[in-house]
mmCIF file of C-alpha atoms and ligand atoms in Angstrom:
data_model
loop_
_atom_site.group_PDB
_atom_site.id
_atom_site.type_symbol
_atom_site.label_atom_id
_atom_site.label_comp_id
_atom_site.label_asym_id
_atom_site.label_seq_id
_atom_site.Cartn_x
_atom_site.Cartn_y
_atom_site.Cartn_z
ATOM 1 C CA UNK A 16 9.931 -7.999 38.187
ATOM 2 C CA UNK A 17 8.499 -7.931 34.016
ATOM 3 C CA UNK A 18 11.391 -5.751 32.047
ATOM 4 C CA UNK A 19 9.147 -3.302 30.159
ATOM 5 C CA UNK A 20 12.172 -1.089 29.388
ATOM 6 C CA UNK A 21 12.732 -2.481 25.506
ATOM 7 C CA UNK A 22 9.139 -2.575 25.016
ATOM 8 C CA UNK A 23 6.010 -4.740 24.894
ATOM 9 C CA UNK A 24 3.487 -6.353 22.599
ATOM 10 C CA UNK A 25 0.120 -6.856 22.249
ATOM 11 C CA UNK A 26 -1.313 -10.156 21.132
ATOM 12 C CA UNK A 27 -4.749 -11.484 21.118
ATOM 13 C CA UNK A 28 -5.308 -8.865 23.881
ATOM 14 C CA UNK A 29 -2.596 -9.642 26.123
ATOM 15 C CA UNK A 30 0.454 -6.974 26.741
ATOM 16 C CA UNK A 31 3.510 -8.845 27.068
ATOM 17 C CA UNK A 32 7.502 -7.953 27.312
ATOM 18 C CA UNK A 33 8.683 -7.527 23.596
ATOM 19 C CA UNK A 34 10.931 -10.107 23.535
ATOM 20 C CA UNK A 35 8.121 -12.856 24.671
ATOM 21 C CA UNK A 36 5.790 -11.026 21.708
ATOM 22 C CA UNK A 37 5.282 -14.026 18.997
ATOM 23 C CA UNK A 38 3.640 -15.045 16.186
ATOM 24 C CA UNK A 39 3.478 -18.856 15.018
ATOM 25 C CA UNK A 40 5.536 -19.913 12.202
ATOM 26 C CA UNK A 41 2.271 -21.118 10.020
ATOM 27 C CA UNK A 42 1.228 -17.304 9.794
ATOM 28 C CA UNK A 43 0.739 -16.713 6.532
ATOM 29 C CA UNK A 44 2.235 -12.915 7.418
ATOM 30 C CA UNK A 45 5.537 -15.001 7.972
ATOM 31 C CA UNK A 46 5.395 -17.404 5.634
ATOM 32 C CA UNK A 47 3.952 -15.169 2.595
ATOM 33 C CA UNK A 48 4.549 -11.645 3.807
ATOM 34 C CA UNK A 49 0.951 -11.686 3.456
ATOM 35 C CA UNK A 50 0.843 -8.666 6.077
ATOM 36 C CA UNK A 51 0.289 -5.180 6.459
ATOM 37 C CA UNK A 52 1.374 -2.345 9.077
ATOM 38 C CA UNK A 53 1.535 0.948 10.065
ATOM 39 C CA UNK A 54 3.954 2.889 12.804
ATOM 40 C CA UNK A 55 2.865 5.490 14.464
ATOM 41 C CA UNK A 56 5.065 7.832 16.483
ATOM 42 C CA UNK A 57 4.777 8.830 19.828
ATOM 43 C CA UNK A 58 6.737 11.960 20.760
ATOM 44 C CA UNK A 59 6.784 13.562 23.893
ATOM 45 C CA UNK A 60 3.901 11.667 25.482
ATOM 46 C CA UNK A 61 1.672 12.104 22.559
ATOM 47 C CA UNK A 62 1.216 9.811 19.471
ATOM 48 C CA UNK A 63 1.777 12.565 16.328
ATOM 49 C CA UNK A 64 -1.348 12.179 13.711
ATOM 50 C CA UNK A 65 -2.784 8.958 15.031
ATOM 51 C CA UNK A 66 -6.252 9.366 13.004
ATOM 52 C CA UNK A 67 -4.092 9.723 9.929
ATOM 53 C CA UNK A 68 -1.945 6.532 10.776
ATOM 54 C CA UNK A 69 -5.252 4.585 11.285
ATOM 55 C CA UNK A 70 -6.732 5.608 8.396
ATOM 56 C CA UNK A 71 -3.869 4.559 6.341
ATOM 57 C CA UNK A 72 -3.567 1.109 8.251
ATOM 58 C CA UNK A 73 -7.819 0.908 7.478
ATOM 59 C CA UNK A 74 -7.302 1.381 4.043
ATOM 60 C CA UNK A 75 -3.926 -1.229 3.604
ATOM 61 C CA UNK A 76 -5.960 -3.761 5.118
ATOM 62 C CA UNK A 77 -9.056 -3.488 3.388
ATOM 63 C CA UNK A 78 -6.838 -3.352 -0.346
ATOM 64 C CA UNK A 79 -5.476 -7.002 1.182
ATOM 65 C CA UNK A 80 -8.919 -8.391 2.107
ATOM 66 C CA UNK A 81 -8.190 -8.792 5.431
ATOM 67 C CA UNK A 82 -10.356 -8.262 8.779
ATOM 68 C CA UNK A 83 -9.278 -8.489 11.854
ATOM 69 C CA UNK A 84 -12.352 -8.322 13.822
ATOM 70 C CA UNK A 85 -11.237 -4.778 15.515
ATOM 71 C CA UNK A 86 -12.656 -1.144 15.088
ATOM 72 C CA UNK A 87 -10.705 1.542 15.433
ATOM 73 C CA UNK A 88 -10.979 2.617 18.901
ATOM 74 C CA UNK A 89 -10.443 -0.795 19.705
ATOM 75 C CA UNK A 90 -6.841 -0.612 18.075
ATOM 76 C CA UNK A 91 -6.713 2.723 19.673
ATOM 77 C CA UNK A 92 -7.319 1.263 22.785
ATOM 78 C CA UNK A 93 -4.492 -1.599 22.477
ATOM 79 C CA UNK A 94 -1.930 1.005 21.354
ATOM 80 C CA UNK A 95 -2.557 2.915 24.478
ATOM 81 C CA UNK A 96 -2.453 0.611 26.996
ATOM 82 C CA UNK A 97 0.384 -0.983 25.371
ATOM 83 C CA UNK A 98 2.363 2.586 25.249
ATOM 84 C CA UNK A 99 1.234 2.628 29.377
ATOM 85 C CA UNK A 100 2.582 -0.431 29.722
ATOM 86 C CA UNK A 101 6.362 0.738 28.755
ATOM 87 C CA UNK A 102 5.537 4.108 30.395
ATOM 88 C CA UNK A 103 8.290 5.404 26.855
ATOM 89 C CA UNK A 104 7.364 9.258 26.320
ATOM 90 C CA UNK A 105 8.801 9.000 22.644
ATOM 91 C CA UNK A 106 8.117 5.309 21.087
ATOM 92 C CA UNK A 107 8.292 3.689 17.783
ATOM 93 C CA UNK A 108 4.387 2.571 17.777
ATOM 94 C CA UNK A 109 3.911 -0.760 15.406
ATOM 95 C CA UNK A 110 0.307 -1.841 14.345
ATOM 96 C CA UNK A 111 0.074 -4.987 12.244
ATOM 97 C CA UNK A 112 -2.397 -7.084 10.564
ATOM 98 C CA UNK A 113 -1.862 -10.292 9.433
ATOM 99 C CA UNK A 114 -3.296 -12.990 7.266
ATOM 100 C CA UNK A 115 -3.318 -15.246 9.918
ATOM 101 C CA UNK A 116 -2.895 -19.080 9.782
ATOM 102 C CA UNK A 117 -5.399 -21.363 7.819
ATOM 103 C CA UNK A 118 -7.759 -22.571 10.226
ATOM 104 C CA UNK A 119 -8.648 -25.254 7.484
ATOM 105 C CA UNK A 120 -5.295 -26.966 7.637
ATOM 106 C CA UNK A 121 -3.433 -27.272 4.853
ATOM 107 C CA UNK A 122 -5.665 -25.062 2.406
ATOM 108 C CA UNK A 123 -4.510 -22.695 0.253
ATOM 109 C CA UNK A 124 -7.647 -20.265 0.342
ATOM 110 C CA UNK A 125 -6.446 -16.859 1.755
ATOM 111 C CA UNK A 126 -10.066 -16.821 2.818
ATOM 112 C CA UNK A 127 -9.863 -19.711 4.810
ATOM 113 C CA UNK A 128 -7.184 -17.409 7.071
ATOM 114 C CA UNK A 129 -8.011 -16.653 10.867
ATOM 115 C CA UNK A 130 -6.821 -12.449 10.528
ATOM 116 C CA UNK A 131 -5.161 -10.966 13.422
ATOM 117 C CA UNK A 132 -4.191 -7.816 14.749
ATOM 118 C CA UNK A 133 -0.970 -7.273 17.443
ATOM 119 C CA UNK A 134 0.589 -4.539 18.299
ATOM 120 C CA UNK A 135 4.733 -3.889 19.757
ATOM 121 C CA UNK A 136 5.869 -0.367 20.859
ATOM 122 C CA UNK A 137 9.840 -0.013 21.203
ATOM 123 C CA UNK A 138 11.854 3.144 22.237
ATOM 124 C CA UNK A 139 11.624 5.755 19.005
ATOM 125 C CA UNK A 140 13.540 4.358 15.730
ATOM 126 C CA UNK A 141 15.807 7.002 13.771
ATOM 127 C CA UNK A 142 15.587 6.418 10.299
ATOM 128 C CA UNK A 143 18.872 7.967 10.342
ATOM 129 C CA UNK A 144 20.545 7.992 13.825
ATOM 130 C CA UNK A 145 20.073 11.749 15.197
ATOM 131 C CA UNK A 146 23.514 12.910 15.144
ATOM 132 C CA UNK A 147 24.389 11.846 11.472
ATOM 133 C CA UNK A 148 21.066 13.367 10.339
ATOM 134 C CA UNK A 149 22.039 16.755 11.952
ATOM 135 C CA UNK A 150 25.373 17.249 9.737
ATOM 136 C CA UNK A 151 23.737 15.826 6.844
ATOM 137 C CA UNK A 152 23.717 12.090 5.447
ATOM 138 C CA UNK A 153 24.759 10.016 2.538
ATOM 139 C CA UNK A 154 22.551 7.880 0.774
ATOM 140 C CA UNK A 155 23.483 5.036 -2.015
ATOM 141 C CA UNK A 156 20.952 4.461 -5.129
ATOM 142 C CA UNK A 157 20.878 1.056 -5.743
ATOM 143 C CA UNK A 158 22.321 0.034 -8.952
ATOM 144 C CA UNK A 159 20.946 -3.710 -8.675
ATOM 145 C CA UNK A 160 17.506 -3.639 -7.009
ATOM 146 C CA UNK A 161 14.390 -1.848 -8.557
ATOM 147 C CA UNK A 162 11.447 -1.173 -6.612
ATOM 148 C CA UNK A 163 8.931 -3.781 -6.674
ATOM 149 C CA UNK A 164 6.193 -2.634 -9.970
ATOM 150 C CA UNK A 165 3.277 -1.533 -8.238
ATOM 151 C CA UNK A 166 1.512 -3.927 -9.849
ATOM 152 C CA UNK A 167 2.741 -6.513 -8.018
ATOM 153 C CA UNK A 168 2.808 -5.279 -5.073
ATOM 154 C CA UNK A 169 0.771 -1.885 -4.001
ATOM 155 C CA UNK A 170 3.302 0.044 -2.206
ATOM 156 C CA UNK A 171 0.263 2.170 -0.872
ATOM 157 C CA UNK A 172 -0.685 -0.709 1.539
ATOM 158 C CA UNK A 173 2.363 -0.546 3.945
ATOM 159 C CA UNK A 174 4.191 -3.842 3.310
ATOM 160 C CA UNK A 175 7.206 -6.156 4.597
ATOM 161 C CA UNK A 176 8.698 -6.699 0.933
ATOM 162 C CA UNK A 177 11.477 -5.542 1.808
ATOM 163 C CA UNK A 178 13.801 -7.756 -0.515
ATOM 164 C CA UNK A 179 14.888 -4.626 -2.984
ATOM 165 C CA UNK A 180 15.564 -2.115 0.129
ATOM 166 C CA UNK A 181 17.154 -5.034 1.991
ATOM 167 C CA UNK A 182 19.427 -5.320 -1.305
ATOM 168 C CA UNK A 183 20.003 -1.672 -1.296
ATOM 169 C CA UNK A 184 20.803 -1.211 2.160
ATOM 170 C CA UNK A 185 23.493 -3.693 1.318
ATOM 171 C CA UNK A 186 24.694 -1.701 -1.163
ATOM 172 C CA UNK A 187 24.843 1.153 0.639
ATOM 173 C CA UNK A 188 26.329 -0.147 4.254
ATOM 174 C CA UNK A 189 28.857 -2.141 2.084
ATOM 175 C CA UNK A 190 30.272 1.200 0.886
ATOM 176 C CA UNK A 191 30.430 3.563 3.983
ATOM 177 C CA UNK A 192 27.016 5.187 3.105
ATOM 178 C CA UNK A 193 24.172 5.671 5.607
ATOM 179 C CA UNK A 194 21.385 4.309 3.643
ATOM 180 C CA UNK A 195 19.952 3.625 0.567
ATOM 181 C CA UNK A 196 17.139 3.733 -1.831
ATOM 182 C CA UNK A 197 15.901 2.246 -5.026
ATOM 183 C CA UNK A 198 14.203 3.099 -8.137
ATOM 184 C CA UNK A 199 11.368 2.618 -10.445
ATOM 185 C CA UNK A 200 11.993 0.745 -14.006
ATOM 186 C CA UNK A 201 11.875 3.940 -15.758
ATOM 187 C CA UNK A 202 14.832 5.370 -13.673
ATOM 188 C CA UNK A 203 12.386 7.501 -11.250
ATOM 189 C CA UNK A 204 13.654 8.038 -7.978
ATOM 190 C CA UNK A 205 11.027 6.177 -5.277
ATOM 191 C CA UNK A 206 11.767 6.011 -1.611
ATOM 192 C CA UNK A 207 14.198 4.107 1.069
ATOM 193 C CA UNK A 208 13.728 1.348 4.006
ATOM 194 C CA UNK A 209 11.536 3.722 6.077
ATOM 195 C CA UNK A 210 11.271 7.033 4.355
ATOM 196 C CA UNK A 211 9.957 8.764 1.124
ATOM 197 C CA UNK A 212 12.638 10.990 -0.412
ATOM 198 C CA UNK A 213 12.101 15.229 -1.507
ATOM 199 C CA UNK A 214 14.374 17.294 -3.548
ATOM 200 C CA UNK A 215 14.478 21.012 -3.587
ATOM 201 C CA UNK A 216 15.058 22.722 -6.395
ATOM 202 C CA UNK A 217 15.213 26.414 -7.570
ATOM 203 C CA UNK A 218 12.863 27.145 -4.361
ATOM 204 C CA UNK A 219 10.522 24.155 -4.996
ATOM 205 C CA UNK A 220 9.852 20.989 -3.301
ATOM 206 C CA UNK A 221 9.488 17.872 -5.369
ATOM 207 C CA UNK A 222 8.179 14.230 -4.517
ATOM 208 C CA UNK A 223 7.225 11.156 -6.004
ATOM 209 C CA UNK A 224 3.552 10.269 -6.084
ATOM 210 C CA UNK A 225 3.562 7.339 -7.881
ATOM 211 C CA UNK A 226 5.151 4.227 -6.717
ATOM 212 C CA UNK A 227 5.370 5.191 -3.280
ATOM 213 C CA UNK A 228 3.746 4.952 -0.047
ATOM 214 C CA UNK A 229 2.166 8.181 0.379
ATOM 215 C CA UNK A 230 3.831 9.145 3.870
ATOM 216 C CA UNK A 231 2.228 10.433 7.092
ATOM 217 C CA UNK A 232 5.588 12.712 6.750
ATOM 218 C CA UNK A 233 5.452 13.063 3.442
ATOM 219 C CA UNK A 234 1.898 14.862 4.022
ATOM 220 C CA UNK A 235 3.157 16.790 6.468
ATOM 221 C CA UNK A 236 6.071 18.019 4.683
ATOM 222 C CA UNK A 237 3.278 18.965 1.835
ATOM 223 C CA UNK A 238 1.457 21.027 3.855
ATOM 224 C CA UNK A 239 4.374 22.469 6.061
ATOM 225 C CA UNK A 240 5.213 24.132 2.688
ATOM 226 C CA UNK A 241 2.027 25.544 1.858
ATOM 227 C CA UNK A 242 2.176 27.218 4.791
ATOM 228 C CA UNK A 243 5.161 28.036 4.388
ATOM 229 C CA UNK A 244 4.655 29.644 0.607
ATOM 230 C CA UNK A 245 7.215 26.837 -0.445
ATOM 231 C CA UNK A 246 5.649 25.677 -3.838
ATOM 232 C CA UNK A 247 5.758 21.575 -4.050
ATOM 233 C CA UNK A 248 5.412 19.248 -7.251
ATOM 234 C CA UNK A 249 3.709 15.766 -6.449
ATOM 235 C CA UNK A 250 5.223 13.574 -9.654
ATOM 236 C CA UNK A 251 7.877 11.221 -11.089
ATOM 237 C CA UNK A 252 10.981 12.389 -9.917
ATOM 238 C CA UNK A 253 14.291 11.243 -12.590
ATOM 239 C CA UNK A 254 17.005 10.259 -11.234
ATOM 240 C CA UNK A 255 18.796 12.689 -13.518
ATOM 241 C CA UNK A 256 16.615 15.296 -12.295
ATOM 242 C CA UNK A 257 17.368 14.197 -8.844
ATOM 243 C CA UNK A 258 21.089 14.186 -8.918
ATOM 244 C CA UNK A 259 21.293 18.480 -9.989
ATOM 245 C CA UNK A 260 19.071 19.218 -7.430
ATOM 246 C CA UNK A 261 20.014 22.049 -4.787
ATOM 247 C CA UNK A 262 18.858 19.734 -1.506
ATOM 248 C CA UNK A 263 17.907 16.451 -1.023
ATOM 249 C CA UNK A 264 15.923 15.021 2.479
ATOM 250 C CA UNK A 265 13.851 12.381 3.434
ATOM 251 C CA UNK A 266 10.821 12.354 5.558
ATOM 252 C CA UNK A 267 9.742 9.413 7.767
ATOM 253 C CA UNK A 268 8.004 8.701 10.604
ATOM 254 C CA UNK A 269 11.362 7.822 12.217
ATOM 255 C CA UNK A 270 13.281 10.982 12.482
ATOM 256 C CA UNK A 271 10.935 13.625 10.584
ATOM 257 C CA UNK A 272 12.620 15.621 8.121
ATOM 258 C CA UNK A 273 16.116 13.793 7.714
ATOM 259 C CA UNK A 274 18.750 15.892 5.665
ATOM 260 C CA UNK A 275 21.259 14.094 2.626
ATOM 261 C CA UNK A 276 24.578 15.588 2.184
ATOM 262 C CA UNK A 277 25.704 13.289 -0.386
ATOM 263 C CA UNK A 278 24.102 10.823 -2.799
ATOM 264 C CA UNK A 279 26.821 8.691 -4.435
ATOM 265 C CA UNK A 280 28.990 10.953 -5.901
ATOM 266 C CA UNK A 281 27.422 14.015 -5.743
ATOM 267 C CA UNK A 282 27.569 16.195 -2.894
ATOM 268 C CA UNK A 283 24.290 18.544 -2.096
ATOM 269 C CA UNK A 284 23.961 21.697 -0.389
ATOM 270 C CA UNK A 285 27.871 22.605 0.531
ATOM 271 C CA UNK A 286 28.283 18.825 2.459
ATOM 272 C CA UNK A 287 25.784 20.062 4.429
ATOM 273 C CA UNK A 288 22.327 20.345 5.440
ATOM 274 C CA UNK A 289 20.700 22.301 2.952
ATOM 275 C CA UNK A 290 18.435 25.936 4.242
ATOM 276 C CA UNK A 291 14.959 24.878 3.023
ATOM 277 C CA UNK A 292 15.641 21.812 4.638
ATOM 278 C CA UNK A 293 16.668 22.772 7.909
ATOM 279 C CA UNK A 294 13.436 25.549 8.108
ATOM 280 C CA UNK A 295 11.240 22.355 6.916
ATOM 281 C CA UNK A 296 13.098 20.376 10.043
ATOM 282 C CA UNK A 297 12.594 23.112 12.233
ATOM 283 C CA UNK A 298 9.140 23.686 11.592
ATOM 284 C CA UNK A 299 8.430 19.700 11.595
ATOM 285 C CA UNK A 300 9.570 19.638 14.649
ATOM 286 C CA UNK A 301 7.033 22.648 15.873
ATOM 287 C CA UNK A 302 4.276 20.415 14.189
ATOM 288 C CA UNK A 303 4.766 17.472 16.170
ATOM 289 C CA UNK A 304 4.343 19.914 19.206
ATOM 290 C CA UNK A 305 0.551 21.116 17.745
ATOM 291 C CA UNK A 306 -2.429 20.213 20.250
ATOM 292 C CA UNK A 307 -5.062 19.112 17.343
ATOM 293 C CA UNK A 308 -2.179 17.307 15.771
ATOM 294 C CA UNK A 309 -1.777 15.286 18.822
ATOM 295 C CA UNK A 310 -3.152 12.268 21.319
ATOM 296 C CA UNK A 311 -2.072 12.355 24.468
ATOM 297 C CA UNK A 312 -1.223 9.081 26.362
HETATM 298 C C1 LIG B 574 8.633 2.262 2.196
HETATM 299 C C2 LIG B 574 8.338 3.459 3.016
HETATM 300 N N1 LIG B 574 8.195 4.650 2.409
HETATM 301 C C3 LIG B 574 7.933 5.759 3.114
HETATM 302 C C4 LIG B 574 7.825 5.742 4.495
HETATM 303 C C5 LIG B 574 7.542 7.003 5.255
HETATM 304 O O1 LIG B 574 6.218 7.010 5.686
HETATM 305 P P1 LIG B 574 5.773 7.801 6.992
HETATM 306 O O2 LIG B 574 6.116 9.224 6.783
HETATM 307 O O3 LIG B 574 4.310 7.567 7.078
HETATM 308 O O4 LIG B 574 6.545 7.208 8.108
HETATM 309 C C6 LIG B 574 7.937 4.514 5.174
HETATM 310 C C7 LIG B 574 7.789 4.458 6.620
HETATM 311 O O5 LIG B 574 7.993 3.491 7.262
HETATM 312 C C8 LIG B 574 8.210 3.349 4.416
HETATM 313 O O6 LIG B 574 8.342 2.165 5.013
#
């Protein structure tokens, strides 16, 4: 009998097991990172904000050029049956386009590239696994890898350069911390292998905006605090600023609202996870439960 139970993919409209899920090795998404992706989660039975996550994954692949001959309901459609297939209640949904392989061979024209779509859907990814995120974790700031200038490479359009978080997660693992996260050549904190980073400070919750990907999370955060009467600031974010603030958390797809104890040196919020925090976590969590918010599978 097929072993759905680490997941499956979908490739040229086929569901398979994950592990027999493969692309060729002349992909240009392989061989130039010339790729793009989105993950949606899928909590409970439902996928959390899936309109948002395809909107998002529209607009990465239009800033790369790339078509891959699908409309939206169509990706939809490939999600969900792939999600059925694993019969997972809470899933770690992956959406990918790639450039595709030339179909001249040999050219170099990125035009000349057949675009694909697949799609793989594993059990739920922590960011952060659960039970170091509940007493708080520690996070490393990379003192050797900056974040790739946006003008080389748009970190609005969900990428796999991952070579300065790989660096930093290095870093981090190589000195007992949890994770790790880089900045911007002015010293601005950005964001971490998976998650975009928030500080609170006197009352107020403070992001980058520029730099970053703009995350599903992140958004949700945003508006969690307007409704919450929590005032936010959308801007560079120092790293000197950074390290005196009250709380630090991260917010991600994979894990929701993910509280620091300790970045570096500096410990946060008693060792601990800080209030705000934990009522953003809390009420995160209550968000992922909202009907309009939500597609059941
Ligand atoms: C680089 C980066 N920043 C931020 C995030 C958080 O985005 P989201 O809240 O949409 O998961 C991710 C998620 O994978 C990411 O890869």
């Amino acid at each position: 009998m097929t072993d759905w139970t680490k997941g499956a993919g979908w490739i040229n409209g086929e569901i398979v097991p994950i592990n027999e899920a493969k692309i060729g090795v002349t992909d240009w998404g392989l061989t130039h990172s010339d790729i793009t992706y989105d993950v949606a989660p899928l909590w409970k039975g439902a996928l959390f904000r899936l309109d948002d996550y395809l909107t998002r994954f529209e607009q990465s692949m239009a800033a790369l050029h790339m078509d891959v001959g699908m409309d939206r309901d169509a990706i939809k459609d490939a999600l969900i049956s792939t999600i059925r297939q694993t019969g997972f209640q809470d899933a770690y949904v992956s959406m990918v386009a790639s450039r595709g392989s030339p179909m001249i061979p040999g050219s170099r024209d990125p035009r000349d590239c057949a675009n694909h779509f697949y799609g793989w859907v594993v059990p739920y990814v922590y960011v952060i696994p659960k039970e170091k995120a509940a007493k708080g974790a520690t996070m490393w700031v990379s003192e050797t890898a900056r974040r790739i200038p946006v003008d080389s490479v748009n970190p609005r359009a969900k990428n796999y350069h991952w070579g300065d978080f790989t660096q930093a997660l290095f870093e981090a693992k190589g000195r007992g911390f949890d994770t790790g996260c880089v900045l911007d050549h002015d010293d601005n904190m950005t964001e971490g292998p998976g998650f975009n980073v928030f500080i609170i400070k006197d009352g107020k919750a403070i992001t980058s905006d520029h730099g970053v990907l703009h995350g599903i999370s992140r958004r949700t955060v945003l508006e969690i605090c307007k409704e919450m009467g929590i005032e936010t600031e959308t801007r560079p974010l120092p790293l000197k600023e950074f390290m005196e603030a009250d709380e630090v958390f991260l917010s991600t797809s994979g894990g929701g609202v993910t509280p620091i104890r300790r970045v570096k040196d500096r410990t946060f919020s008693n060792d601990a996870p800080g209030q705000v925090t934990m009522q953003l976590y809390e009420r995160f969590h209550e968000w992922l439960m909202r009907d309009d918010l939500r597609t059941p599978v």
